[in-house]
Amino acid sequence: MLSFIVNQQVVRTDQHPGMVLLEFLRDVRCLSGTKEACREGECGACTVLVGRLQANGRVTYKAVASCLLPIGDVDGGHVVSVEGLLGAPLTLVQQLIVDHTASQCGFCTPGVVLSLTGFALTSPTLSYTDAIDALDGNICRCTGYVAIRNAVQQLVNQLATTDHTGAGRLAALVAAGVVPAYFQTIPQQLAALPQPSGKLDPNAVLVAGGTDLFVQRPEALMETPLAFLSQRRDLDYVRVEGQVLRVGGGVTLEDFRRSETVLQHFPALARDMLLHSSTILRNQATLAGNIVNASPIGDATIMLLAADTTLVLEAADGTTREVKLDRFFLAYKQVDLRKGELIREMAIPLLPPGGRYRFEKVSNRVTLDIAAVNTAMRLVQAPDGTIADLRISAGGVGPMPFMIHGLQVFTGRALDAPTVDAIVQVAASAAKPIDDVRGSAVYKRLLLRNLVRALLTSAVAEEVAR
Amino acid sequence: MKQEVMAMHVRGASQFVDDMPTPAGCLHAVLYTSPIARGRIRSLDITQAQAAPGVVAVYTHKDVPGLNQVGHIFKDQPLLAIDAVEYIGQPIALVVAESNRAAHRAAKLVHAEFEKLDAVFDPREAAARGMLHGKKRVLVNGDPDAAFARCAHVVQGKLGSGPQEHFYFETQRALACPGEHDTMKVYASAQAPGAFHHHLAEVLGIPQSKVELDIRRLGGGFGGKESTAVWIVAPAMAAFLLKRPCKLVLERNEDIATTGKRHAYQYDYKLGVDSEGRILAYDVTLYQHAGACADISPAVLGRSFLHASGSYRIPNIRITGMSCRTNIPPNNAFRGFGVPQGTFAIEAALTRAAEVAGIDVAVVKRRNLLQAGDTLPYGMKLDWTNAIRCWDTLDTQVDLAARRQAVTDYNRTHTDTQRGLAVVPVCFGISFAQTALNQASSLVHIYVDGSVSVSTGAVEMGQGVNTKLQIIAARTLGIPEDFVRVDSTNTSRIPNASPTSASTGADLNGMATRQACEDLLGRLKPFAAQHLRHPTADDVTIRGGVVFLGDQPTDLHWEALVKAAQWARVDLGAHAFYATPNLHYDLETERGRPFAYYSYGTSITEVQLDVLRGTYAMLAFDVVHDIGRSLTEAVDRGQIEGGVIQGMGWATLEQIHYAPDGRVLTGVNAYKIPDIKFVPPHFGVALLPDSDNPFAVYNSKAVGEPPFVHGLGAYFAVLDALRAVRTDRPLPDLPVTPERAFLYLHGPDLPT
């Protein structure tokens, strides 16, 4: 039995925890405002908000794609579909979309409304840029987005004048008409619901974010026991211990991207991670899930590989072992993860003085697209500018993400043009791409060459600038 | 209306077909389709599927109650394959089950054996083998061969443009509900009420009078729901045979893989100019990649053909067009209906000619723009045109020469990035090129409480036609807009309606609605005069819902007028008809007057290219577009913005990959349409001021399709930046994806 709140109503259901929320809302609850247009998290028409009770008694909301979100994962939470905004009067977001004629056929519109409402609830800056980022997973085929941008600008202007800091945010948003007043009663109501125990069934299929699992085999997942990693609240942490950044196995991509601890040490990640899927997917998908998925082209994986990450794996009995990420991938979609094991932690060494980290990705569309090629670099230079340590990872050019071998020979060399050329040559010869929908083999081989050059020349350029 | 409708959209309260409460006992249908591109069906085994849990029936061609045929122009497309298949995705069997899930599972249990035959996937190869839909079309004006000899510069080459998936958010779908006495009511996401109504009746084997097709709104259409009736007819057939409601909803990847797209084209072009860049001769061959059935392809080709000269005056021209029969799903209409493809070739040819002549391409284009008095290749003389006005208005706004200079300066001082810009003029003929389709009717009811209902054959798909009809009805009757409601599109109210396409929805149906309202006024005004004991109806007007005598308001309000009129037995319902006058075209001579008028515009697109990575970003876009006297500026601006971005998507990002066996490899996770970050940071839309258009309702102009063509600017601006890096390679095909841009810059030399 799952229990959660849908809009204003407590729902108890015996439906299989693997039923996706979209189907539950539309077919079981007859709430047809949430639209289905792709079932793969590629369009955003099914965006809803999911609020979860935090230890501090507050509820944090996230906009997510309900087509890839199993209802087992919202147990004890608050689901807000477009009907939950009540609509009489229209909320501020809804009114601004109407005022700016930012809806044509209307099919994507509920998703846009909820993503922008999610932005208002969660954005630390409430800036225009952040609002546009919040819409990076909401595709519209009709408007060309110009009117949507105008509505967003007005929303940001109006929110700038409301007091929205800290604990007062929700009250301010209620006052501004962004969310209905009943949101303020939700924490209390959720506290009265049974919350998930946090103990995971060792025989169940372990679901992290599920944003790829529920694309690949949604039907099978409706016929098997599931365990949800998000219930392991003890895995939701980001902290620095000594010279190591420790990231819990339950941390979502968006929380990682937003983490001040992460950004203090890897400031470029805030931008780089924006190239990873979209807000509504990053809000659900986890860093660990991206690794276990073992996609040859996983963006976060490529970043963490270069960063020399070590995985801490936890067996069902609680014992742990460590594996270097660059040894974790065994073959196409094969990883060194035993039955019952999960990624408990990703340990990322901080950059020493003279160290830098860079990520490059090229995809057909810049945002919410899978890379043709991605690559990342961790470079440590000695005080004299010579190479002390160089790690380059590459994706899209082989059956699994991998480290480019043979770079040790460059240790001690100055990062000059001949060295850059030689490194590019080593990288190029490691590439074994195939023709697929992401690009031809010849493209990917040449692209890796140029992206590795881009990684290195950005370092050289900074050197000159100093 | 727009405000009301949008207020429903933002609340998620607008009902699309799959949002309607599912009727009790509703069944779900799924098509089993061909896994091979061409072959004979040796055997078909449906027994396992029939025995699967939840399955109610599995139908094959033998079960079709009426005519097993959904061909649109020609009768060449069976609803369910008989003994042969011509493309991957061709329907073979219809699986009907108690749930959508059960139907999908059972469809996997249908087994067929095939004898595979050679398939053709290249339109040039199809043309060489004579595999065409309809006839090859050739139009010659002047003497191009002689004129080429006089040219200072001649460029020629081959080029291609790619397919485009509609990606309407609401996939193909319909809900069919059987009624008494073998009647059928179908709720569908469809743009062609008349044609689909006809297909439904034919397939079910019953008169059209027993079929009611109702269309409230579409979650996007863009032409993709105009001609292929398969997904509407199939659930109706199941509902008819089983006497239970039945629904069919395509999954996104089914829709991408098996429905038609914008046609890819191949081109052979040859263009000659004099030393100042004036076009003297143009010879172009259009190879349209049509797919296995004609569907609507010959009509799309016709429009490419008629627009092959773009916005330019071309004294000597030869246009050859072939709709090539290939073994892919039949392609169909997509916003622009062949015009973007026809325009692309002349724009590309002229760009190259300007390069060779050493004159800025914008200067060359301006020099060749259509003027009043020019004659189009098919013999239509332009009494007036706004081509130059649009261009010069844009020039005044943005200073085209200064923009070019700025880009040149930027490129001289940068190497990592290069900028490119393109000025694209648009000339787009309005009317269905098929003269017979230029008709519409409207049914206007005034109820005794004063509310007004308007029904037409126009389909609302987000383009705002209902808003325009509401405005037209309210303006004509002289009442507030909120008195008027536009009802669903329904074949029982409006028979034989033309599809909502060719940008004509508001033009045709708006004219008919205006006429119906004037007919009503013709009855109400005399009654009002009589009621007010005024000697003549000539002094009666209705303004803002109040009856006026001359300039004086009376105490008689609309509601009271209507109530009294009804009691006095005045007919408060009117049906009116409109047919666009003076249209004709002769396919034998390829001469005529196929269009009532033309829509014009000029745009400038600027991009920035990252040379090392081969990626690019849209920087700025400005357009001056001619929409006559806009009925509703917000709606028209939305059409321009949406059309341009959709066109930019076609020109840059949107691509379909096929396997060697013809399978579509590109699913929703790889088919990328523009997202919010793709849109240029600066996007300026100006409407051409003081533009009148006596050929459409209230001086307005059609706006649905023409702006799409401005999207070509994205291709040509990227090309401009690429050419700034190197010019020693042939033009890349459209779309100029990041991969194509990269390989243009850095790829190995291709064998020539």
PDB file of N, CA and C in Angstrom, chain B residues 271 273-274 276-279 309-314 343-355 357-371 374 385 387-392 394-395 400 404 421-427 601-605 709-720 731:
ATOM      1  N   LEU B 271      22.150  27.880 -62.626  1.00  0.00           N
ATOM      2  CA  LEU B 271      21.677  29.265 -62.585  1.00  0.00           C
ATOM      3  C   LEU B 271      22.695  30.157 -63.285  1.00  0.00           C
ATOM      4  N   VAL B 273      23.718  34.237 -64.319  1.00  0.00           N
ATOM      5  CA  VAL B 273      23.485  35.662 -64.044  1.00  0.00           C
ATOM      6  C   VAL B 273      24.360  36.496 -64.975  1.00  0.00           C
ATOM      7  N   ASP B 274      23.982  37.770 -65.116  1.00  0.00           N
ATOM      8  CA  ASP B 274      24.847  38.662 -65.879  1.00  0.00           C
ATOM      9  C   ASP B 274      25.938  39.193 -64.944  1.00  0.00           C
ATOM     10  N   GLU B 276      26.280  41.794 -63.369  1.00  0.00           N
ATOM     11  CA  GLU B 276      25.813  42.492 -62.166  1.00  0.00           C
ATOM     12  C   GLU B 276      24.924  41.618 -61.292  1.00  0.00           C
ATOM     13  N   GLY B 277      24.893  40.340 -61.604  1.00  0.00           N
ATOM     14  CA  GLY B 277      24.163  39.415 -60.748  1.00  0.00           C
ATOM     15  C   GLY B 277      22.691  39.280 -61.084  1.00  0.00           C
ATOM     16  N   ARG B 278      22.254  39.853 -62.193  1.00  0.00           N
ATOM     17  CA  ARG B 278      20.840  39.704 -62.565  1.00  0.00           C
ATOM     18  C   ARG B 278      20.616  38.311 -63.132  1.00  0.00           C
ATOM     19  N   ILE B 279      19.576  37.651 -62.632  1.00  0.00           N
ATOM     20  CA  ILE B 279      19.306  36.290 -63.090  1.00  0.00           C
ATOM     21  C   ILE B 279      18.808  36.325 -64.528  1.00  0.00           C
ATOM     22  N   SER B 309      10.887  29.579 -58.328  1.00  0.00           N
ATOM     23  CA  SER B 309      11.587  30.828 -58.622  1.00  0.00           C
ATOM     24  C   SER B 309      11.700  31.730 -57.403  1.00  0.00           C
ATOM     25  N   GLY B 310      11.179  31.272 -56.261  1.00  0.00           N
ATOM     26  CA  GLY B 310      11.325  32.042 -55.021  1.00  0.00           C
ATOM     27  C   GLY B 310      10.724  33.425 -55.136  1.00  0.00           C
ATOM     28  N   SER B 311      11.456  34.421 -54.666  1.00  0.00           N
ATOM     29  CA  SER B 311      10.982  35.806 -54.674  1.00  0.00           C
ATOM     30  C   SER B 311      11.551  36.585 -55.852  1.00  0.00           C
ATOM     31  N   TYR B 312      12.024  35.868 -56.865  1.00  0.00           N
ATOM     32  CA  TYR B 312      12.836  36.526 -57.882  1.00  0.00           C
ATOM     33  C   TYR B 312      12.194  36.516 -59.267  1.00  0.00           C
ATOM     34  N   ARG B 313      12.647  37.491 -60.027  1.00  0.00           N
ATOM     35  CA  ARG B 313      12.231  37.646 -61.417  1.00  0.00           C
ATOM     36  C   ARG B 313      13.206  36.826 -62.259  1.00  0.00           C
ATOM     37  N   ILE B 314      12.677  35.794 -62.920  1.00  0.00           N
ATOM     38  CA  ILE B 314      13.552  34.920 -63.710  1.00  0.00           C
ATOM     39  C   ILE B 314      12.980  34.817 -65.117  1.00  0.00           C
ATOM     40  N   THR B 343      11.968  26.797 -52.488  1.00  0.00           N
ATOM     41  CA  THR B 343      12.694  28.049 -52.252  1.00  0.00           C
ATOM     42  C   THR B 343      14.163  27.793 -51.940  1.00  0.00           C
ATOM     43  N   PHE B 344      14.414  26.700 -51.221  1.00  0.00           N
ATOM     44  CA  PHE B 344      15.797  26.392 -50.819  1.00  0.00           C
ATOM     45  C   PHE B 344      16.729  26.341 -52.029  1.00  0.00           C
ATOM     46  N   ALA B 345      16.270  25.668 -53.085  1.00  0.00           N
ATOM     47  CA  ALA B 345      17.159  25.466 -54.237  1.00  0.00           C
ATOM     48  C   ALA B 345      17.546  26.801 -54.886  1.00  0.00           C
ATOM     49  N   ILE B 346      16.576  27.687 -55.090  1.00  0.00           N
ATOM     50  CA  ILE B 346      16.906  28.953 -55.743  1.00  0.00           C
ATOM     51  C   ILE B 346      17.759  29.822 -54.823  1.00  0.00           C
ATOM     52  N   GLU B 347      17.495  29.771 -53.525  1.00  0.00           N
ATOM     53  CA  GLU B 347      18.307  30.553 -52.583  1.00  0.00           C
ATOM     54  C   GLU B 347      19.760  30.065 -52.592  1.00  0.00           C
ATOM     55  N   ALA B 348      19.916  28.737 -52.641  1.00  0.00           N
ATOM     56  CA  ALA B 348      21.270  28.171 -52.650  1.00  0.00           C
ATOM     57  C   ALA B 348      21.982  28.521 -53.948  1.00  0.00           C
ATOM     58  N   ALA B 349      21.258  28.378 -55.055  1.00  0.00           N
ATOM     59  CA  ALA B 349      21.868  28.655 -56.358  1.00  0.00           C
ATOM     60  C   ALA B 349      22.278  30.126 -56.443  1.00  0.00           C
ATOM     61  N   LEU B 350      21.422  30.997 -55.945  1.00  0.00           N
ATOM     62  CA  LEU B 350      21.715  32.424 -56.036  1.00  0.00           C
ATOM     63  C   LEU B 350      22.877  32.803 -55.108  1.00  0.00           C
ATOM     64  N   THR B 351      22.964  32.123 -53.974  1.00  0.00           N
ATOM     65  CA  THR B 351      24.081  32.358 -53.058  1.00  0.00           C
ATOM     66  C   THR B 351      25.397  32.017 -53.745  1.00  0.00           C
ATOM     67  N   ARG B 352      25.402  30.898 -54.444  1.00  0.00           N
ATOM     68  CA  ARG B 352      26.631  30.507 -55.149  1.00  0.00           C
ATOM     69  C   ARG B 352      26.937  31.443 -56.310  1.00  0.00           C
ATOM     70  N   ALA B 353      25.883  31.847 -57.013  1.00  0.00           N
ATOM     71  CA  ALA B 353      26.107  32.743 -58.153  1.00  0.00           C
ATOM     72  C   ALA B 353      26.709  34.066 -57.680  1.00  0.00           C
ATOM     73  N   ALA B 354      26.228  34.560 -56.540  1.00  0.00           N
ATOM     74  CA  ALA B 354      26.756  35.820 -55.998  1.00  0.00           C
ATOM     75  C   ALA B 354      28.230  35.662 -55.641  1.00  0.00           C
ATOM     76  N   GLU B 355      28.564  34.521 -55.051  1.00  0.00           N
ATOM     77  CA  GLU B 355      29.962  34.228 -54.719  1.00  0.00           C
ATOM     78  C   GLU B 355      30.842  34.299 -55.955  1.00  0.00           C
ATOM     79  N   ALA B 357      30.174  35.673 -58.796  1.00  0.00           N
ATOM     80  CA  ALA B 357      30.176  37.009 -59.396  1.00  0.00           C
ATOM     81  C   ALA B 357      30.934  38.012 -58.538  1.00  0.00           C
ATOM     82  N   GLY B 358      31.215  37.628 -57.290  1.00  0.00           N
ATOM     83  CA  GLY B 358      31.948  38.514 -56.396  1.00  0.00           C
ATOM     84  C   GLY B 358      31.130  39.700 -55.911  1.00  0.00           C
ATOM     85  N   ILE B 359      29.838  39.510 -55.809  1.00  0.00           N
ATOM     86  CA  ILE B 359      28.944  40.570 -55.310  1.00  0.00           C
ATOM     87  C   ILE B 359      28.273  40.058 -54.041  1.00  0.00           C
ATOM     88  N   ASP B 360      28.083  40.939 -53.070  1.00  0.00           N
ATOM     89  CA  ASP B 360      27.410  40.526 -51.839  1.00  0.00           C
ATOM     90  C   ASP B 360      26.062  39.910 -52.195  1.00  0.00           C
ATOM     91  N   VAL B 361      25.780  38.768 -51.597  1.00  0.00           N
ATOM     92  CA  VAL B 361      24.584  38.018 -51.977  1.00  0.00           C
ATOM     93  C   VAL B 361      23.311  38.807 -51.694  1.00  0.00           C
ATOM     94  N   ALA B 362      23.324  39.614 -50.646  1.00  0.00           N
ATOM     95  CA  ALA B 362      22.123  40.411 -50.348  1.00  0.00           C
ATOM     96  C   ALA B 362      21.869  41.429 -51.457  1.00  0.00           C
ATOM     97  N   VAL B 363      22.936  41.978 -51.984  1.00  0.00           N
ATOM     98  CA  VAL B 363      22.792  42.942 -53.083  1.00  0.00           C
ATOM     99  C   VAL B 363      22.205  42.246 -54.313  1.00  0.00           C
ATOM    100  N   VAL B 364      22.717  41.058 -54.575  1.00  0.00           N
ATOM    101  CA  VAL B 364      22.213  40.293 -55.712  1.00  0.00           C
ATOM    102  C   VAL B 364      20.728  39.980 -55.535  1.00  0.00           C
ATOM    103  N   LYS B 365      20.357  39.582 -54.336  1.00  0.00           N
ATOM    104  CA  LYS B 365      18.949  39.227 -54.099  1.00  0.00           C
ATOM    105  C   LYS B 365      18.046  40.442 -54.298  1.00  0.00           C
ATOM    106  N   ARG B 366      18.475  41.552 -53.720  1.00  0.00           N
ATOM    107  CA  ARG B 366      17.661  42.777 -53.830  1.00  0.00           C
ATOM    108  C   ARG B 366      17.479  43.164 -55.306  1.00  0.00           C
ATOM    109  N   ARG B 367      18.515  42.984 -56.075  1.00  0.00           N
ATOM    110  CA  ARG B 367      18.496  43.346 -57.486  1.00  0.00           C
ATOM    111  C   ARG B 367      17.491  42.511 -58.285  1.00  0.00           C
ATOM    112  N   ASN B 368      17.250  41.297 -57.822  1.00  0.00           N
ATOM    113  CA  ASN B 368      16.384  40.379 -58.565  1.00  0.00           C
ATOM    114  C   ASN B 368      14.974  40.258 -57.999  1.00  0.00           C
ATOM    115  N   LEU B 369      14.679  41.015 -56.937  1.00  0.00           N
ATOM    116  CA  LEU B 369      13.374  40.854 -56.277  1.00  0.00           C
ATOM    117  C   LEU B 369      12.215  41.178 -57.212  1.00  0.00           C
ATOM    118  N   LEU B 370      11.131  40.466 -57.023  1.00  0.00           N
ATOM    119  CA  LEU B 370       9.920  40.683 -57.800  1.00  0.00           C
ATOM    120  C   LEU B 370       9.396  42.102 -57.621  1.00  0.00           C
ATOM    121  N   GLN B 371       8.930  42.676 -58.732  1.00  0.00           N
ATOM    122  CA  GLN B 371       8.289  43.991 -58.692  1.00  0.00           C
ATOM    123  C   GLN B 371       6.931  43.906 -59.381  1.00  0.00           C
ATOM    124  N   ASP B 374       5.937  42.262 -62.971  1.00  0.00           N
ATOM    125  CA  ASP B 374       6.653  41.019 -63.295  1.00  0.00           C
ATOM    126  C   ASP B 374       5.646  39.888 -63.494  1.00  0.00           C
ATOM    127  N   THR B 385       3.155  44.018 -55.634  1.00  0.00           N
ATOM    128  CA  THR B 385       3.815  43.109 -54.706  1.00  0.00           C
ATOM    129  C   THR B 385       4.445  43.910 -53.570  1.00  0.00           C
ATOM    130  N   ALA B 387       7.156  42.630 -52.056  1.00  0.00           N
ATOM    131  CA  ALA B 387       8.474  42.012 -51.858  1.00  0.00           C
ATOM    132  C   ALA B 387       9.514  43.086 -51.525  1.00  0.00           C
ATOM    133  N   ILE B 388       9.541  44.128 -52.347  1.00  0.00           N
ATOM    134  CA  ILE B 388      10.550  45.166 -52.140  1.00  0.00           C
ATOM    135  C   ILE B 388      10.245  45.994 -50.895  1.00  0.00           C
ATOM    136  N   ARG B 389       8.964  46.250 -50.671  1.00  0.00           N
ATOM    137  CA  ARG B 389       8.619  47.017 -49.457  1.00  0.00           C
ATOM    138  C   ARG B 389       9.092  46.303 -48.194  1.00  0.00           C
ATOM    139  N   CYS B 390       8.897  44.989 -48.145  1.00  0.00           N
ATOM    140  CA  CYS B 390       9.339  44.241 -46.962  1.00  0.00           C
ATOM    141  C   CYS B 390      10.862  44.341 -46.826  1.00  0.00           C
ATOM    142  N   TRP B 391      11.543  44.135 -47.932  1.00  0.00           N
ATOM    143  CA  TRP B 391      13.007  44.167 -47.915  1.00  0.00           C
ATOM    144  C   TRP B 391      13.496  45.538 -47.440  1.00  0.00           C
ATOM    145  N   ASP B 392      12.972  46.568 -48.062  1.00  0.00           N
ATOM    146  CA  ASP B 392      13.477  47.915 -47.750  1.00  0.00           C
ATOM    147  C   ASP B 392      13.088  48.358 -46.336  1.00  0.00           C
ATOM    148  N   LEU B 394      12.866  46.348 -43.796  1.00  0.00           N
ATOM    149  CA  LEU B 394      13.851  45.674 -42.942  1.00  0.00           C
ATOM    150  C   LEU B 394      15.192  46.398 -43.011  1.00  0.00           C
ATOM    151  N   ASP B 395      15.564  46.758 -44.219  1.00  0.00           N
ATOM    152  CA  ASP B 395      16.844  47.447 -44.405  1.00  0.00           C
ATOM    153  C   ASP B 395      16.870  48.741 -43.586  1.00  0.00           C
ATOM    154  N   LEU B 400      21.131  46.675 -43.484  1.00  0.00           N
ATOM    155  CA  LEU B 400      21.715  45.405 -43.929  1.00  0.00           C
ATOM    156  C   LEU B 400      23.200  45.538 -44.250  1.00  0.00           C
ATOM    157  N   ARG B 404      26.337  43.556 -42.501  1.00  0.00           N
ATOM    158  CA  ARG B 404      27.331  42.784 -43.248  1.00  0.00           C
ATOM    159  C   ARG B 404      28.740  43.248 -42.885  1.00  0.00           C
ATOM    160  N   LEU B 421      25.758  35.722 -41.749  1.00  0.00           N
ATOM    161  CA  LEU B 421      24.377  36.208 -41.797  1.00  0.00           C
ATOM    162  C   LEU B 421      23.761  35.933 -43.147  1.00  0.00           C
ATOM    163  N   ALA B 422      22.441  35.944 -43.127  1.00  0.00           N
ATOM    164  CA  ALA B 422      21.698  35.659 -44.351  1.00  0.00           C
ATOM    165  C   ALA B 422      20.435  36.499 -44.372  1.00  0.00           C
ATOM    166  N   VAL B 423      20.168  37.083 -45.522  1.00  0.00           N
ATOM    167  CA  VAL B 423      18.907  37.793 -45.728  1.00  0.00           C
ATOM    168  C   VAL B 423      18.052  36.924 -46.643  1.00  0.00           C
ATOM    169  N   VAL B 424      16.845  36.617 -46.178  1.00  0.00           N
ATOM    170  CA  VAL B 424      15.982  35.727 -46.956  1.00  0.00           C
ATOM    171  C   VAL B 424      14.641  36.408 -47.230  1.00  0.00           C
ATOM    172  N   PRO B 425      14.332  36.616 -48.507  1.00  0.00           N
ATOM    173  CA  PRO B 425      13.001  37.107 -48.846  1.00  0.00           C
ATOM    174  C   PRO B 425      12.036  35.937 -49.051  1.00  0.00           C
ATOM    175  N   VAL B 426      10.781  36.178 -48.747  1.00  0.00           N
ATOM    176  CA  VAL B 426       9.773  35.127 -48.898  1.00  0.00           C
ATOM    177  C   VAL B 426       8.639  35.643 -49.774  1.00  0.00           C
ATOM    178  N   CYS B 427       8.251  34.800 -50.722  1.00  0.00           N
ATOM    179  CA  CYS B 427       7.062  35.083 -51.533  1.00  0.00           C
ATOM    180  C   CYS B 427       6.253  33.798 -51.557  1.00  0.00           C
ATOM    181  N   GLY B 601       7.700  38.672 -47.121  1.00  0.00           N
ATOM    182  CA  GLY B 601       8.458  39.015 -45.926  1.00  0.00           C
ATOM    183  C   GLY B 601       9.933  38.993 -46.260  1.00  0.00           C
ATOM    184  N   THR B 602      10.724  39.645 -45.426  1.00  0.00           N
ATOM    185  CA  THR B 602      12.179  39.542 -45.541  1.00  0.00           C
ATOM    186  C   THR B 602      12.747  39.450 -44.129  1.00  0.00           C
ATOM    187  N   SER B 603      13.724  38.574 -43.985  1.00  0.00           N
ATOM    188  CA  SER B 603      14.307  38.389 -42.650  1.00  0.00           C
ATOM    189  C   SER B 603      15.825  38.405 -42.740  1.00  0.00           C
ATOM    190  N   ILE B 604      16.434  38.656 -41.604  1.00  0.00           N
ATOM    191  CA  ILE B 604      17.888  38.541 -41.498  1.00  0.00           C
ATOM    192  C   ILE B 604      18.206  37.685 -40.285  1.00  0.00           C
ATOM    193  N   THR B 605      19.077  36.720 -40.508  1.00  0.00           N
ATOM    194  CA  THR B 605      19.464  35.793 -39.454  1.00  0.00           C
ATOM    195  C   THR B 605      20.967  35.888 -39.274  1.00  0.00           C
ATOM    196  N   VAL B 709       9.341  29.795 -44.010  1.00  0.00           N
ATOM    197  CA  VAL B 709      10.410  29.866 -45.018  1.00  0.00           C
ATOM    198  C   VAL B 709      11.583  30.731 -44.515  1.00  0.00           C
ATOM    199  N   HIS B 710      11.298  31.687 -43.632  1.00  0.00           N
ATOM    200  CA  HIS B 710      12.392  32.491 -43.069  1.00  0.00           C
ATOM    201  C   HIS B 710      13.403  31.612 -42.323  1.00  0.00           C
ATOM    202  N   GLY B 711      12.949  30.460 -41.871  1.00  0.00           N
ATOM    203  CA  GLY B 711      13.858  29.543 -41.174  1.00  0.00           C
ATOM    204  C   GLY B 711      15.045  29.137 -42.027  1.00  0.00           C
ATOM    205  N   LEU B 712      14.888  29.234 -43.343  1.00  0.00           N
ATOM    206  CA  LEU B 712      16.020  28.956 -44.236  1.00  0.00           C
ATOM    207  C   LEU B 712      17.220  29.838 -43.899  1.00  0.00           C
ATOM    208  N   GLY B 713      16.943  31.008 -43.338  1.00  0.00           N
ATOM    209  CA  GLY B 713      18.021  31.917 -42.958  1.00  0.00           C
ATOM    210  C   GLY B 713      19.030  31.263 -42.030  1.00  0.00           C
ATOM    211  N   ALA B 714      18.568  30.318 -41.215  1.00  0.00           N
ATOM    212  CA  ALA B 714      19.498  29.643 -40.297  1.00  0.00           C
ATOM    213  C   ALA B 714      20.521  28.836 -41.096  1.00  0.00           C
ATOM    214  N   TYR B 715      20.033  28.118 -42.112  1.00  0.00           N
ATOM    215  CA  TYR B 715      20.972  27.366 -42.963  1.00  0.00           C
ATOM    216  C   TYR B 715      21.955  28.321 -43.632  1.00  0.00           C
ATOM    217  N   PHE B 716      21.411  29.378 -44.247  1.00  0.00           N
ATOM    218  CA  PHE B 716      22.282  30.240 -45.046  1.00  0.00           C
ATOM    219  C   PHE B 716      23.218  31.095 -44.182  1.00  0.00           C
ATOM    220  N   ALA B 717      22.813  31.382 -42.960  1.00  0.00           N
ATOM    221  CA  ALA B 717      23.717  32.116 -42.074  1.00  0.00           C
ATOM    222  C   ALA B 717      24.861  31.216 -41.609  1.00  0.00           C
ATOM    223  N   VAL B 718      24.531  29.960 -41.283  1.00  0.00           N
ATOM    224  CA  VAL B 718      25.601  29.015 -40.928  1.00  0.00           C
ATOM    225  C   VAL B 718      26.517  28.818 -42.136  1.00  0.00           C
ATOM    226  N   LEU B 719      25.896  28.680 -43.298  1.00  0.00           N
ATOM    227  CA  LEU B 719      26.692  28.524 -44.520  1.00  0.00           C
ATOM    228  C   LEU B 719      27.646  29.716 -44.717  1.00  0.00           C
ATOM    229  N   ASP B 720      27.113  30.896 -44.465  1.00  0.00           N
ATOM    230  CA  ASP B 720      27.911  32.113 -44.617  1.00  0.00           C
ATOM    231  C   ASP B 720      29.147  32.067 -43.704  1.00  0.00           C
ATOM    232  N   LEU B 731      28.388  23.018 -51.244  1.00  0.00           N
ATOM    233  CA  LEU B 731      27.470  23.361 -50.163  1.00  0.00           C
ATOM    234  C   LEU B 731      26.999  22.088 -49.468  1.00  0.00           C
TER     235      LEU B 731
END
